[in-house]
PDB file of C-alpha atoms in Angstrom:
ATOM      1  CA  MET B   1      23.874  -9.238 -23.921  1.00 72.00           C
ATOM      2  CA  GLU B   2      27.128 -10.176 -25.601  1.00 85.00           C
ATOM      3  CA  VAL B   3      29.492  -7.241 -26.105  1.00 91.00           C
ATOM      4  CA  LYS B   4      32.402  -8.170 -28.352  1.00 95.00           C
ATOM      5  CA  LYS B   5      32.853  -4.856 -30.159  1.00 96.00           C
ATOM      6  CA  VAL B   6      32.543  -1.305 -28.771  1.00 96.00           C
ATOM      7  CA  LEU B   7      32.461   1.731 -31.073  1.00 96.00           C
ATOM      8  CA  HIS B   8      33.465   5.223 -29.931  1.00 95.00           C
ATOM      9  CA  PRO B   9      32.685   8.013 -32.443  1.00 94.00           C
ATOM     10  CA  THR B  10      34.813  11.129 -31.906  1.00 90.00           C
ATOM     11  CA  ASP B  11      35.005  14.629 -33.349  1.00 86.00           C
ATOM     12  CA  PHE B  12      38.044  15.437 -31.155  1.00 85.00           C
ATOM     13  CA  SER B  13      35.927  17.746 -28.983  1.00 84.00           C
ATOM     14  CA  ALA B  14      35.733  17.981 -25.192  1.00 83.00           C
ATOM     15  CA  ALA B  15      32.401  16.154 -25.371  1.00 84.00           C
ATOM     16  CA  SER B  16      34.021  13.197 -27.136  1.00 87.00           C
ATOM     17  CA  ASP B  17      36.968  13.248 -24.740  1.00 86.00           C
ATOM     18  CA  HIS B  18      34.525  13.057 -21.828  1.00 85.00           C
ATOM     19  CA  ALA B  19      32.873   9.962 -23.300  1.00 89.00           C
ATOM     20  CA  LEU B  20      36.119   8.153 -24.097  1.00 89.00           C
ATOM     21  CA  PRO B  21      36.747   6.749 -20.560  1.00 88.00           C
ATOM     22  CA  HIS B  22      33.254   5.285 -20.572  1.00 90.00           C
ATOM     23  CA  ALA B  23      33.905   3.512 -23.876  1.00 91.00           C
ATOM     24  CA  VAL B  24      37.189   2.213 -22.492  1.00 90.00           C
ATOM     25  CA  GLU B  25      35.456   1.015 -19.325  1.00 89.00           C
ATOM     26  CA  PHE B  26      32.775  -0.920 -21.212  1.00 91.00           C
ATOM     27  CA  ALA B  27      35.352  -2.475 -23.541  1.00 91.00           C
ATOM     28  CA  GLY B  28      37.486  -3.549 -20.594  1.00 89.00           C
ATOM     29  CA  ARG B  29      34.565  -4.804 -18.514  1.00 89.00           C
ATOM     30  CA  PHE B  30      33.238  -7.033 -21.293  1.00 90.00           C
ATOM     31  CA  GLY B  31      36.626  -7.901 -22.812  1.00 91.00           C
ATOM     32  CA  ALA B  32      35.534  -6.306 -26.080  1.00 94.00           C
ATOM     33  CA  GLU B  33      37.444  -4.995 -29.065  1.00 94.00           C
ATOM     34  CA  MET B  34      37.297  -1.202 -29.301  1.00 93.00           C
ATOM     35  CA  THR B  35      37.107   0.956 -32.418  1.00 94.00           C
ATOM     36  CA  ILE B  36      37.432   4.755 -32.584  1.00 93.00           C
ATOM     37  CA  ILE B  37      35.773   6.349 -35.605  1.00 93.00           C
ATOM     38  CA  HIS B  38      35.903   9.907 -36.946  1.00 90.00           C
ATOM     39  CA  VAL B  39      33.598  11.042 -39.742  1.00 89.00           C
ATOM     40  CA  ARG B  40      34.610  14.013 -41.864  1.00 83.00           C
ATOM     41  CA  THR B  41      31.579  15.886 -43.197  1.00 79.00           C
ATOM     42  CA  LEU B  42      31.240  19.032 -45.275  1.00 66.00           C
ATOM     43  CA  PHE B  43      29.944  21.105 -42.363  1.00 52.00           C
ATOM     44  CA  ALA B  44      31.656  19.327 -39.465  1.00 49.00           C
ATOM     45  CA  GLY B  45      31.613  21.760 -36.584  1.00 46.00           C
ATOM     46  CA  GLU B  46      32.665  25.371 -36.234  1.00 45.00           C
ATOM     47  CA  GLY B  47      34.489  27.165 -39.057  1.00 46.00           C
ATOM     48  CA  SER B  48      37.119  28.370 -36.590  1.00 48.00           C
ATOM     49  CA  ALA B  49      38.048  24.820 -35.545  1.00 52.00           C
ATOM     50  CA  GLU B  50      41.661  23.798 -36.067  1.00 53.00           C
ATOM     51  CA  GLU B  51      40.787  21.148 -38.620  1.00 52.00           C
ATOM     52  CA  PHE B  52      39.431  23.809 -41.008  1.00 54.00           C
ATOM     53  CA  SER B  53      42.866  25.425 -41.276  1.00 55.00           C
ATOM     54  CA  HIS B  54      44.084  22.445 -43.317  1.00 53.00           C
ATOM     55  CA  PHE B  55      43.092  23.039 -46.916  1.00 55.00           C
ATOM     56  CA  ASP B  56      45.633  20.715 -48.461  1.00 62.00           C
ATOM     57  CA  PRO B  57      44.039  17.221 -48.694  1.00 63.00           C
ATOM     58  CA  ASP B  58      47.262  15.421 -47.753  1.00 71.00           C
ATOM     59  CA  GLU B  59      47.942  17.805 -44.875  1.00 73.00           C
ATOM     60  CA  TYR B  60      44.381  17.416 -43.652  1.00 71.00           C
ATOM     61  CA  ALA B  61      44.537  13.612 -43.848  1.00 73.00           C
ATOM     62  CA  GLU B  62      47.761  13.703 -41.828  1.00 79.00           C
ATOM     63  CA  PHE B  63      46.099  15.958 -39.252  1.00 78.00           C
ATOM     64  CA  LEU B  64      43.179  13.557 -38.825  1.00 77.00           C
ATOM     65  CA  GLU B  65      45.467  10.557 -38.478  1.00 81.00           C
ATOM     66  CA  LYS B  66      47.433  12.341 -35.759  1.00 84.00           C
ATOM     67  CA  GLU B  67      44.241  13.305 -33.906  1.00 83.00           C
ATOM     68  CA  LEU B  68      43.014   9.710 -34.043  1.00 83.00           C
ATOM     69  CA  GLU B  69      46.400   8.529 -32.835  1.00 84.00           C
ATOM     70  CA  LYS B  70      46.295  10.994 -29.931  1.00 83.00           C
ATOM     71  CA  THR B  71      42.806   9.810 -28.995  1.00 82.00           C
ATOM     72  CA  SER B  72      43.814   6.146 -29.034  1.00 80.00           C
ATOM     73  CA  GLY B  73      46.944   7.079 -27.062  1.00 80.00           C
ATOM     74  CA  ARG B  74      44.734   8.172 -24.162  1.00 78.00           C
ATOM     75  CA  LEU B  75      43.461   4.616 -23.693  1.00 79.00           C
ATOM     76  CA  GLY B  76      46.388   3.606 -21.500  1.00 71.00           C
ATOM     77  CA  THR B  77      49.223   1.155 -22.003  1.00 63.00           C
ATOM     78  CA  ASP B  78      47.022  -1.890 -21.403  1.00 71.00           C
ATOM     79  CA  ARG B  79      44.385  -0.880 -23.960  1.00 77.00           C
ATOM     80  CA  SER B  80      44.384  -0.708 -27.720  1.00 82.00           C
ATOM     81  CA  ALA B  81      41.851   0.352 -30.339  1.00 87.00           C
ATOM     82  CA  LYS B  82      41.343   0.228 -34.063  1.00 89.00           C
ATOM     83  CA  THR B  83      40.951   3.672 -35.667  1.00 88.00           C
ATOM     84  CA  VAL B  84      38.680   4.348 -38.628  1.00 90.00           C
ATOM     85  CA  LEU B  85      38.304   7.486 -40.746  1.00 88.00           C
ATOM     86  CA  ARG B  86      35.184   7.927 -42.888  1.00 89.00           C
ATOM     87  CA  HIS B  87      33.972  10.670 -45.260  1.00 86.00           C
ATOM     88  CA  SER B  88      30.237  11.261 -45.558  1.00 87.00           C
ATOM     89  CA  VAL B  89      27.581  13.950 -45.883  1.00 84.00           C
ATOM     90  CA  SER B  90      26.149  12.726 -42.573  1.00 88.00           C
ATOM     91  CA  ALA B  91      28.171  11.772 -39.508  1.00 90.00           C
ATOM     92  CA  ALA B  92      25.252   9.846 -38.033  1.00 92.00           C
ATOM     93  CA  SER B  93      24.687   7.842 -41.216  1.00 94.00           C
ATOM     94  CA  ALA B  94      28.365   6.939 -41.450  1.00 94.00           C
ATOM     95  CA  ILE B  95      28.448   5.834 -37.811  1.00 96.00           C
ATOM     96  CA  LEU B  96      25.335   3.698 -38.283  1.00 97.00           C
ATOM     97  CA  GLU B  97      26.625   2.185 -41.521  1.00 97.00           C
ATOM     98  CA  PHE B  98      29.973   1.270 -39.989  1.00 96.00           C
ATOM     99  CA  SER B  99      28.229  -0.175 -36.942  1.00 97.00           C
ATOM    100  CA  GLU B 100      26.261  -2.539 -39.176  1.00 97.00           C
ATOM    101  CA  GLU B 101      29.239  -3.400 -41.391  1.00 96.00           C
ATOM    102  CA  ASP B 102      31.598  -4.182 -38.515  1.00 96.00           C
ATOM    103  CA  GLY B 103      29.081  -5.968 -36.271  1.00 96.00           C
ATOM    104  CA  ILE B 104      29.324  -3.451 -33.420  1.00 97.00           C
ATOM    105  CA  ASP B 105      27.541  -4.465 -30.198  1.00 96.00           C
ATOM    106  CA  LEU B 106      27.662  -1.166 -28.267  1.00 96.00           C
ATOM    107  CA  ILE B 107      28.152   2.484 -29.244  1.00 96.00           C
ATOM    108  CA  VAL B 108      29.485   4.954 -26.656  1.00 95.00           C
ATOM    109  CA  MET B 109      29.541   8.616 -27.662  1.00 93.00           C
ATOM    110  CA  GLY B 110      29.464  12.143 -26.272  1.00 89.00           C
ATOM    111  CA  THR B 111      26.743  14.741 -26.748  1.00 85.00           C
ATOM    112  CA  HIS B 112      27.237  18.462 -27.375  1.00 74.00           C
ATOM    113  CA  GLY B 113      23.952  19.722 -25.928  1.00 58.00           C
ATOM    114  CA  LYS B 114      23.065  21.913 -28.909  1.00 54.00           C
ATOM    115  CA  SER B 115      20.439  24.576 -28.418  1.00 47.00           C
ATOM    116  CA  ALA B 116      16.944  24.002 -29.803  1.00 47.00           C
ATOM    117  CA  LEU B 117      17.799  26.233 -32.785  1.00 41.00           C
ATOM    118  CA  GLY B 118      20.991  24.285 -33.462  1.00 42.00           C
ATOM    119  CA  ARG B 119      19.109  20.983 -33.403  1.00 44.00           C
ATOM    120  CA  PHE B 120      16.480  22.411 -35.756  1.00 41.00           C
ATOM    121  CA  PHE B 121      19.003  23.347 -38.449  1.00 39.00           C
ATOM    122  CA  LEU B 122      21.697  20.716 -37.978  1.00 41.00           C
ATOM    123  CA  GLY B 123      20.122  17.960 -35.932  1.00 52.00           C
ATOM    124  CA  SER B 124      21.965  16.054 -33.249  1.00 81.00           C
ATOM    125  CA  VAL B 125      24.344  13.307 -34.350  1.00 88.00           C
ATOM    126  CA  ALA B 126      23.928  11.495 -31.043  1.00 88.00           C
ATOM    127  CA  GLU B 127      20.137  11.767 -31.215  1.00 87.00           C
ATOM    128  CA  LYS B 128      20.044  10.300 -34.725  1.00 91.00           C
ATOM    129  CA  VAL B 129      22.338   7.453 -33.733  1.00 93.00           C
ATOM    130  CA  VAL B 130      20.194   6.686 -30.669  1.00 90.00           C
ATOM    131  CA  ARG B 131      17.001   6.700 -32.746  1.00 90.00           C
ATOM    132  CA  HIS B 132      18.220   4.512 -35.587  1.00 93.00           C
ATOM    133  CA  ALA B 133      20.944   2.239 -34.172  1.00 94.00           C
ATOM    134  CA  SER B 134      20.116  -1.456 -34.001  1.00 92.00           C
ATOM    135  CA  VAL B 135      22.401  -1.869 -30.963  1.00 93.00           C
ATOM    136  CA  PRO B 136      22.486  -0.207 -27.516  1.00 92.00           C
ATOM    137  CA  VAL B 137      23.874   3.340 -27.455  1.00 93.00           C
ATOM    138  CA  VAL B 138      25.369   5.016 -24.390  1.00 91.00           C
ATOM    139  CA  THR B 139      25.538   8.822 -24.552  1.00 89.00           C
ATOM    140  CA  VAL B 140      27.612  10.887 -22.139  1.00 87.00           C
ATOM    141  CA  SER B 141      26.893  14.575 -21.567  1.00 79.00           C
ATOM    142  CA  PRO B 142      29.721  16.901 -20.490  1.00 72.00           C
ATOM    143  CA  ASP B 143      27.339  19.575 -19.221  1.00 65.00           C
ATOM    144  CA  ARG B 144      25.845  17.935 -16.148  1.00 62.00           C
ATOM    145  CA  GLU B 145      27.022  19.874 -13.113  1.00 61.00           C
ATOM    146  CA  GLY B 146      28.809  17.742 -10.549  1.00 59.00           C
ATOM    147  CA  TYR B 147      28.759  14.633 -12.730  1.00 60.00           C
ATOM    148  CA  ARG B 148      31.674  12.393 -11.957  1.00 57.00           C
ATOM    149  CA  GLY B 149      34.200  11.881 -14.692  1.00 58.00           C
ATOM    150  CA  ASN B 150      34.742   8.215 -13.887  1.00 60.00           C
ATOM    151  CA  SER B 151      32.644   5.332 -15.107  1.00 64.00           C
ATOM    152  CA  ASN B 152      31.949   3.457 -11.871  1.00 74.00           C
ATOM    153  CA  TYR B 153      28.250   2.853 -12.366  1.00 85.00           C
ATOM    154  CA  ALA B 154      26.376   2.394  -9.088  1.00 88.00           C
ATOM    155  CA  ARG B 155      22.748   3.170 -10.006  1.00 89.00           C
ATOM    156  CA  ILE B 156      21.001   2.387 -13.290  1.00 91.00           C
ATOM    157  CA  LEU B 157      17.506   3.534 -14.293  1.00 92.00           C
ATOM    158  CA  ALA B 158      15.443   1.590 -16.816  1.00 92.00           C
ATOM    159  CA  THR B 159      12.040   2.859 -17.898  1.00 90.00           C
ATOM    160  CA  PHE B 160       9.331   0.320 -18.673  1.00 88.00           C
ATOM    161  CA  ASP B 161       5.903   0.719 -20.323  1.00 87.00           C
ATOM    162  CA  PHE B 162       5.088  -3.005 -20.773  1.00 85.00           C
ATOM    163  CA  SER B 163       5.985  -2.918 -24.477  1.00 89.00           C
ATOM    164  CA  GLU B 164       8.262  -5.572 -25.925  1.00 89.00           C
ATOM    165  CA  HIS B 165      11.057  -3.163 -26.817  1.00 88.00           C
ATOM    166  CA  SER B 166      11.047  -1.604 -23.335  1.00 90.00           C
ATOM    167  CA  LYS B 167      11.249  -5.123 -21.876  1.00 89.00           C
ATOM    168  CA  LYS B 168      14.387  -5.734 -23.941  1.00 89.00           C
ATOM    169  CA  ALA B 169      15.814  -2.438 -22.671  1.00 90.00           C
ATOM    170  CA  VAL B 170      15.231  -3.462 -19.058  1.00 90.00           C
ATOM    171  CA  LEU B 171      16.925  -6.803 -19.671  1.00 89.00           C
ATOM    172  CA  ARG B 172      19.957  -5.021 -21.147  1.00 89.00           C
ATOM    173  CA  ALA B 173      20.022  -2.669 -18.173  1.00 90.00           C
ATOM    174  CA  ARG B 174      19.826  -5.637 -15.826  1.00 88.00           C
ATOM    175  CA  GLU B 175      22.857  -7.279 -17.443  1.00 88.00           C
ATOM    176  CA  ILE B 176      24.879  -4.064 -17.132  1.00 89.00           C
ATOM    177  CA  ALA B 177      23.765  -3.709 -13.508  1.00 89.00           C
ATOM    178  CA  GLU B 178      24.882  -7.272 -12.821  1.00 87.00           C
ATOM    179  CA  ALA B 179      28.254  -6.624 -14.454  1.00 87.00           C
ATOM    180  CA  TYR B 180      28.870  -3.643 -12.170  1.00 88.00           C
ATOM    181  CA  GLY B 181      27.045  -4.809  -9.061  1.00 88.00           C
ATOM    182  CA  ALA B 182      24.866  -1.731  -9.471  1.00 90.00           C
ATOM    183  CA  GLN B 183      21.406  -0.919  -8.167  1.00 90.00           C
ATOM    184  CA  LEU B 184      18.771  -1.208 -10.899  1.00 90.00           C
ATOM    185  CA  GLN B 185      15.593   0.846 -10.704  1.00 90.00           C
ATOM    186  CA  ILE B 186      12.714  -0.030 -13.025  1.00 89.00           C
ATOM    187  CA  LEU B 187      10.446   2.987 -13.538  1.00 89.00           C
ATOM    188  CA  ASN B 188       6.902   2.875 -14.872  1.00 84.00           C
ATOM    189  CA  VAL B 189       5.197   6.222 -15.480  1.00 82.00           C
ATOM    190  CA  VAL B 190       1.404   6.450 -15.356  1.00 73.00           C
ATOM    191  CA  GLU B 191       0.622   9.093 -17.940  1.00 68.00           C
ATOM    192  CA  GLN B 192      -2.519  10.125 -19.788  1.00 62.00           C
ATOM    193  CA  GLY B 193      -3.287  13.043 -22.052  1.00 59.00           C
ATOM    194  CA  VAL B 194      -5.679  15.408 -20.259  1.00 58.00           C
ATOM    195  CA  PHE B 195      -7.293  18.647 -21.357  1.00 54.00           C
ATOM    196  CA  PRO B 196      -5.865  21.614 -19.396  1.00 60.00           C
ATOM    197  CA  GLY B 197      -9.201  22.346 -17.761  1.00 58.00           C
ATOM    198  CA  HIS B 198      -9.391  18.794 -16.364  1.00 62.00           C
ATOM    199  CA  LEU B 199      -5.783  18.571 -15.188  1.00 63.00           C
ATOM    200  CA  ALA B 200      -6.374  19.500 -11.527  1.00 67.00           C
ATOM    201  CA  ALA B 201      -9.256  17.006 -11.199  1.00 69.00           C
ATOM    202  CA  TRP B 202      -7.232  14.291 -12.914  1.00 64.00           C
ATOM    203  CA  ARG B 203      -4.279  14.781 -10.593  1.00 64.00           C
ATOM    204  CA  LYS B 204      -6.562  14.610  -7.568  1.00 66.00           C
ATOM    205  CA  GLN B 205      -8.213  11.424  -8.807  1.00 66.00           C
ATOM    206  CA  ILE B 206      -4.998   9.701  -9.837  1.00 64.00           C
ATOM    207  CA  GLY B 207      -3.429  10.664  -6.506  1.00 65.00           C
ATOM    208  CA  SER B 208      -6.040   8.701  -4.608  1.00 68.00           C
ATOM    209  CA  GLU B 209      -5.744   5.736  -6.953  1.00 69.00           C
ATOM    210  CA  LEU B 210      -1.957   5.691  -7.191  1.00 69.00           C
ATOM    211  CA  PRO B 211      -1.278   3.207  -4.338  1.00 75.00           C
ATOM    212  CA  GLN B 212      -3.476   0.577  -6.019  1.00 77.00           C
ATOM    213  CA  ILE B 213      -2.098   1.375  -9.467  1.00 74.00           C
ATOM    214  CA  ALA B 214       1.457   1.132  -8.151  1.00 74.00           C
ATOM    215  CA  GLU B 215       0.758  -2.206  -6.493  1.00 79.00           C
ATOM    216  CA  GLU B 216      -0.789  -3.670  -9.642  1.00 79.00           C
ATOM    217  CA  ALA B 217       1.986  -2.303 -11.851  1.00 77.00           C
ATOM    218  CA  SER B 218       4.691  -3.647  -9.533  1.00 79.00           C
ATOM    219  CA  ARG B 219       3.057  -7.071  -9.529  1.00 81.00           C
ATOM    220  CA  SER B 220       2.764  -7.041 -13.324  1.00 82.00           C
ATOM    221  CA  ILE B 221       6.421  -6.008 -13.702  1.00 81.00           C
ATOM    222  CA  THR B 222       7.511  -8.786 -11.354  1.00 80.00           C
ATOM    223  CA  GLU B 223       5.423 -11.304 -13.305  1.00 82.00           C
ATOM    224  CA  THR B 224       6.832 -10.010 -16.597  1.00 82.00           C
ATOM    225  CA  PHE B 225      10.445 -10.574 -15.599  1.00 79.00           C
ATOM    226  CA  GLY B 226       9.944 -13.477 -13.215  1.00 73.00           C
ATOM    227  CA  ASP B 227      13.224 -14.907 -11.949  1.00 59.00           C
ATOM    228  CA  LEU B 228      15.144 -12.479 -14.149  1.00 57.00           C
ATOM    229  CA  THR B 229      14.880  -9.849 -11.430  1.00 57.00           C
ATOM    230  CA  MET B 230      17.671  -9.418  -8.897  1.00 60.00           C
ATOM    231  CA  ASP B 231      17.823  -8.707  -5.194  1.00 70.00           C
ATOM    232  CA  ASN B 232      19.073  -5.167  -5.798  1.00 77.00           C
ATOM    233  CA  VAL B 233      16.165  -4.118  -8.031  1.00 81.00           C
ATOM    234  CA  ASP B 234      13.678  -1.397  -7.117  1.00 81.00           C
ATOM    235  CA  ILE B 235      10.354  -1.006  -8.907  1.00 80.00           C
ATOM    236  CA  CYS B 236       8.960   2.518  -8.939  1.00 81.00           C
ATOM    237  CA  VAL B 237       5.640   3.787 -10.304  1.00 74.00           C
ATOM    238  CA  GLU B 238       5.201   7.527 -10.794  1.00 72.00           C
ATOM    239  CA  VAL B 239       2.452   9.780 -12.169  1.00 64.00           C
ATOM    240  CA  GLY B 240       3.261  11.820 -15.276  1.00 61.00           C
ATOM    241  CA  SER B 241       2.441  15.495 -15.636  1.00 56.00           C
ATOM    242  CA  GLY B 242      -0.664  14.838 -17.705  1.00 47.00           C
ATOM    243  CA  ASP B 243       0.435  17.525 -20.181  1.00 48.00           C
TER     244      ASP B 243
END
């Protein structure tokens, strides 16, 4: 994985501020160029937000430039970033379009943790970017209790279902783990749709067969990646809920 350009989308919220150090860390670790982008949309956030108090187009443009400047100013004296301002009906679409245009290699962004109702009506910008981006996307949630604010990654989890795209994801995770000297855990989940009435019997049966399944899956995973695995890699096989 070659990371030459890192993109950090921001809406000047606490969630974006929480993700910024992680974007800075990745850019510094890989020696990459960093870009901070803000997308102005028609319904961008809460109506009470400070940005909505600027009705004059020139005043509003000046406000956005200052906010972008303040964000880039938090990078530290030894870091610099290009700032980009876009206007679009969709923040996610604008982020994805710019990512393709500018040849971005990694997107690092915060999540707001909208309620189910909020996602239904507005959707999640981060979710849309994750689903449609052609490059890796790192999302950082500000709501996890006790989550450290720094970006010293020590343990990385990569899920694997033997598909080609999940193999590529594991390889990306391995490269990040190598860069940080982190422990990589490859997780394979044994899951099968079961009718509710058969769930208890299925769990009992799969429980007795799990050791053999886990051994075969671990051997297959090892064969899949061959000498690409590292000493500090754990392979874990778990049983899904069956729901």
